[in-house]
Coordinates of C-alpha atoms and ligand atoms in Angstrom, one line a residue:
X30 CA 11.3 -8.6 -1.3
X31 CA 9.1 -10.9 0.7
X32 CA 6.4 -9.9 2.0
X33 CA 4.2 -11.9 4.7
X34 CA 0.6 -10.9 5.0
X35 CA -1.1 -11.9 8.4
X36 CA -4.9 -12.6 8.6
X37 CA -8.5 -14.2 9.5
X38 CA -9.7 -13.6 6.0
X39 CA -6.7 -14.0 3.8
X40 CA -9.2 -15.1 0.8
X41 CA -10.5 -11.1 1.7
X42 CA -6.8 -10.3 0.0
X43 CA -5.3 -12.9 -2.4
X44 CA -7.6 -12.1 -5.4
X45 CA -5.4 -8.7 -5.8
X46 CA -2.4 -10.6 -6.4
X47 CA -3.3 -12.3 -9.2
X48 CA -4.0 -9.7 -11.8
X49 CA -2.4 -6.9 -13.7
X50 CA 0.9 -5.6 -12.2
X51 CA 1.0 -7.6 -8.5
X52 CA 0.6 -10.7 -10.8
X53 CA 3.8 -9.6 -12.9
X54 CA 5.7 -9.1 -10.3
X55 CA 5.2 -12.5 -8.4
X56 CA 5.5 -14.4 -11.7
X57 CA 8.8 -11.9 -12.4
X58 CA 10.5 -13.3 -9.4
X59 CA 10.5 -9.4 -7.6
X60 CA 8.2 -9.9 -5.0
X61 CA 7.3 -12.6 -3.2
X62 CA 4.0 -13.1 -1.8
X63 CA 2.7 -15.1 1.4
X64 CA -0.8 -15.0 3.1
X65 CA -0.9 -17.0 6.8
X66 CA -4.1 -17.5 8.1
X67 CA -4.1 -16.6 12.3
X68 CA -6.5 -19.8 12.3
X69 CA -3.7 -21.9 11.4
X70 CA -1.9 -20.9 14.6
X71 CA -4.5 -20.6 17.1
X72 CA -4.0 -23.6 20.3
X73 CA -7.7 -23.3 21.1
X74 CA -10.8 -26.0 20.4
X75 CA -12.7 -24.2 17.1
X76 CA -9.7 -22.9 16.4
X77 CA -10.5 -19.4 18.0
X78 CA -8.6 -16.3 17.0
X79 CA -10.2 -14.1 19.2
X80 CA -12.2 -12.9 22.1
X81 CA -14.2 -10.8 23.9
X82 CA -12.2 -7.5 25.9
X83 CA -11.3 -7.3 29.0
X84 CA -13.2 -4.8 30.8
X85 CA -16.9 -5.2 28.8
X86 CA -18.0 -3.7 25.3
X87 CA -18.8 -4.9 21.7
X88 CA -16.8 -6.1 19.4
X89 CA -14.1 -8.8 19.4
X90 CA -10.7 -8.7 20.1
X91 CA -7.7 -10.4 18.4
X92 CA -5.8 -12.2 20.9
X93 CA -2.4 -12.3 21.1
X94 CA -1.4 -15.9 20.9
X95 CA -1.6 -17.0 17.5
X96 CA -0.3 -13.8 16.7
X97 CA 2.6 -14.6 18.6
X98 CA 3.3 -17.8 16.9
X99 CA 2.8 -16.7 14.0
X100 CA 5.1 -13.5 14.0
X101 CA 8.0 -15.5 16.5
X102 CA 7.8 -18.1 13.7
X103 CA 8.9 -16.1 11.0
X104 CA 11.1 -14.6 12.3
X105 CA 12.9 -17.1 13.5
X106 CA 13.4 -17.9 9.7
X107 CA 14.7 -14.7 8.7
X108 CA 14.7 -10.9 10.1
X109 CA 11.8 -8.6 9.1
X110 CA 12.5 -4.3 8.4
X111 CA 9.5 -3.7 9.4
X112 CA 6.1 -5.4 11.2
X113 CA 3.4 -3.1 10.4
X114 CA -0.7 -3.5 11.1
X115 CA -3.0 -2.0 9.4
X116 CA -5.4 0.5 11.5
X117 CA -8.0 3.5 10.9
X118 CA -5.6 4.1 14.3
X119 CA -1.7 4.5 12.3
X120 CA 0.3 6.7 10.0
X121 CA -1.4 7.8 7.0
X122 CA -0.1 6.6 3.5
X123 CA 1.5 8.1 1.6
X124 CA 3.5 8.2 -1.4
X125 CA 7.1 8.9 1.3
X126 CA 6.0 5.6 2.5
X127 CA 5.4 3.6 0.1
X128 CA 8.9 4.7 -1.5
X129 CA 10.8 3.8 1.7
X130 CA 8.8 0.2 2.2
X131 CA 9.8 -0.2 -1.2
X132 CA 13.4 -0.7 -0.2
X133 CA 12.7 -3.5 1.9
X134 CA 13.5 -7.3 2.2
X135 CA 10.8 -8.5 4.1
X136 CA 8.8 -7.4 6.0
X137 CA 5.2 -8.2 7.7
X138 CA 1.8 -6.9 7.2
X139 CA -1.2 -7.8 10.2
X140 CA -4.7 -7.1 9.3
X141 CA -6.9 -6.7 11.8
X142 CA -10.4 -7.1 12.6
X143 CA -13.6 -6.7 14.8
X144 CA -12.5 -4.6 17.1
X145 CA -8.6 -4.9 16.1
X146 CA -5.9 -7.1 18.6
X147 CA -4.8 -6.9 22.0
X148 CA -2.4 -4.0 23.3
X149 CA 0.3 -5.8 23.3
X150 CA 0.2 -7.6 20.3
X151 CA 1.3 -3.3 19.3
X152 CA 3.3 -2.9 22.1
X153 CA 5.6 -6.5 21.7
X154 CA 5.9 -6.3 17.9
X155 CA 4.4 -4.1 15.5
X156 CA 7.0 -1.4 14.5
X157 CA 5.2 0.2 12.4
X158 CA 1.2 1.1 12.0
X159 CA -0.4 2.5 8.8
X160 CA -3.7 3.8 8.6
X161 CA -4.9 4.2 4.7
X162 CA -7.9 7.4 5.2
X163 CA -9.7 8.3 8.3
X164 CA -12.6 5.9 7.8
X165 CA -13.4 2.6 9.0
X166 CA -12.7 -0.7 6.9
X167 CA -14.2 -3.8 7.8
X168 CA -10.7 -5.2 8.7
X169 CA -7.5 -4.1 7.4
X170 CA -6.8 -7.1 4.5
X171 CA -8.2 -4.0 2.1
X172 CA -5.8 -1.3 3.6
X173 CA -3.3 -4.3 3.3
X174 CA -4.3 -4.1 -0.6
X175 CA -4.1 -0.8 -0.7
X176 CA -0.1 -0.9 0.7
X177 CA 1.3 -3.7 -0.9
X178 CA 0.4 -1.7 -4.8
X179 CA 1.9 1.6 -3.9
X180 CA 4.5 -0.3 -2.8
X181 CA 5.0 -2.8 -5.3
X182 CA 4.9 -0.9 -8.1
X183 CA 7.7 1.0 -6.8
X184 CA 10.4 -2.1 -6.8
X185 CA 12.6 -1.6 -10.1
X186 CA 11.6 -3.8 -12.8
X187 CA 8.1 -3.4 -11.8
X188 CA 6.5 -1.7 -14.2
X189 CA 8.3 -2.0 -18.0
X190 CA 9.1 1.8 -18.7
X191 CA 10.5 2.6 -14.5
X192 CA 10.0 6.3 -15.7
X193 CA 6.0 6.0 -15.4
X194 CA 6.3 4.8 -11.7
X195 CA 8.5 8.2 -10.7
X196 CA 6.3 10.6 -12.8
X197 CA 3.4 9.3 -10.7
X198 CA 1.3 11.8 -9.1
X199 CA 2.9 12.9 -5.5
X200 CA 6.6 11.7 -6.4
X201 CA 8.1 15.3 -6.1
X202 CA 4.6 16.7 -4.3
X203 CA 3.2 16.9 -8.0
X204 CA -0.2 16.3 -9.1
X205 CA -0.1 14.3 -13.3
X206 CA -0.1 16.4 -15.1
X207 CA -3.0 15.3 -18.5
X208 CA -2.6 12.7 -20.9
X209 CA -4.3 12.4 -23.8
X210 CA -3.8 9.4 -26.8
X211 CA -5.4 9.0 -30.0
X212 CA -7.1 10.3 -31.9
X213 CA -5.9 13.6 -32.0
X214 CA -9.5 15.2 -32.4
X215 CA -12.4 13.7 -30.9
X216 CA -15.5 15.7 -32.3
X217 CA -13.9 18.9 -32.1
X218 CA -12.1 18.1 -28.8
X219 CA -8.3 18.5 -29.6
X220 CA -5.1 17.2 -27.8
X221 CA -3.2 20.5 -26.8
X222 CA -1.0 21.2 -30.3
X223 CA 2.4 21.2 -27.8
X224 CA 2.1 17.5 -27.3
X225 CA 1.7 16.8 -31.3
X226 CA 4.9 19.2 -31.9
X227 CA 7.6 16.6 -31.0
X228 CA 9.5 19.2 -29.6
X229 CA 10.6 17.5 -26.4
X230 CA 12.1 20.2 -23.7
X231 CA 8.8 22.1 -25.0
X232 CA 6.9 19.1 -24.0
X233 CA 8.9 19.0 -20.4
X234 CA 7.8 21.9 -20.0
X235 CA 4.2 22.5 -20.8
X236 CA 3.9 18.9 -18.4
X237 CA 5.4 20.8 -15.4
X238 CA 3.5 23.9 -16.3
X239 CA 0.9 21.7 -16.2
X240 CA 1.2 19.4 -13.0
X241 CA 2.4 23.0 -10.6
X242 CA -1.0 24.6 -11.7
X243 CA -2.8 21.5 -11.3
X244 CA -1.2 20.8 -7.8
X245 CA -2.4 24.3 -6.9
X246 CA -5.4 24.5 -8.1
X247 CA -6.5 20.8 -6.1
X248 CA -3.6 19.8 -3.5
X249 CA -2.3 23.2 -3.2
X250 CA -0.9 21.9 0.3
X251 CA 1.5 20.3 -1.3
X252 CA 3.1 22.7 -2.7
X253 CA 4.4 23.7 0.9
X254 CA 4.9 20.9 2.0
X255 CA 8.8 19.2 3.2
X256 CA 9.6 15.6 1.3
Ligands
ADE23 N1 -9.0 -1.1 9.4 C1 -9.5 -0.4 9.3 N2 -9.6 0.2 9.1 C2 -8.6 0.9 8.9 C3 -7.9 2.1 7.7 N3 -8.5 2.5 7.6 N4 -6.3 1.5 7.0 C4 -5.9 0.5 7.9 N5 -6.6 -0.8 7.8 C5 -7.8 -0.5 8.0

């Protein structure tokens, strides 16, 4: 999979790709990530990428020209499955969206900044708009990092034990069951006995029950959700 990320502040998003699972995925060649600084596509003096909004009002708006130049240059090289714009008024990210995006070959992620982008960018180039939650960030970069992490961990071969992504919370609309590790007893707080029994069908059944119970208590809305 190839991910092209367009931003006015690429430094804000680069570091999550230099550690842990995302770094491993890049090193293994399972994902290629390219950062594009929008200023490199500005033809104006001072590398201008934003301007005041027509009609007045506070806040700068990212201009269409550098974004057009950057996206068009990328599209001239290959076709993209999705051109995503990170924005608080997009579709809220969930596991289903991450699952679908993880199957794609090439995606572009455009990070907004300031007041957002000229609406014509959204109308002409963007095929999907994603929010990471009902709150406003200073820009789309951190949202893009969250989105990339959610996608990349699902690419086969990225996690050592592939089943560990399948048993994540939200797959099957269930939250994950509790997990324990050594010591079996700590200050008198014991690990549930069934987990030490070696009886795998029973352990599996216990996990399913716990996942259901946990979901019912915390997120009953998930149990009725179509998937
Ligand atoms: N940019 C600003 N706020 C955002 C959000 N909540 N999700 C995605 N991109 C954003």
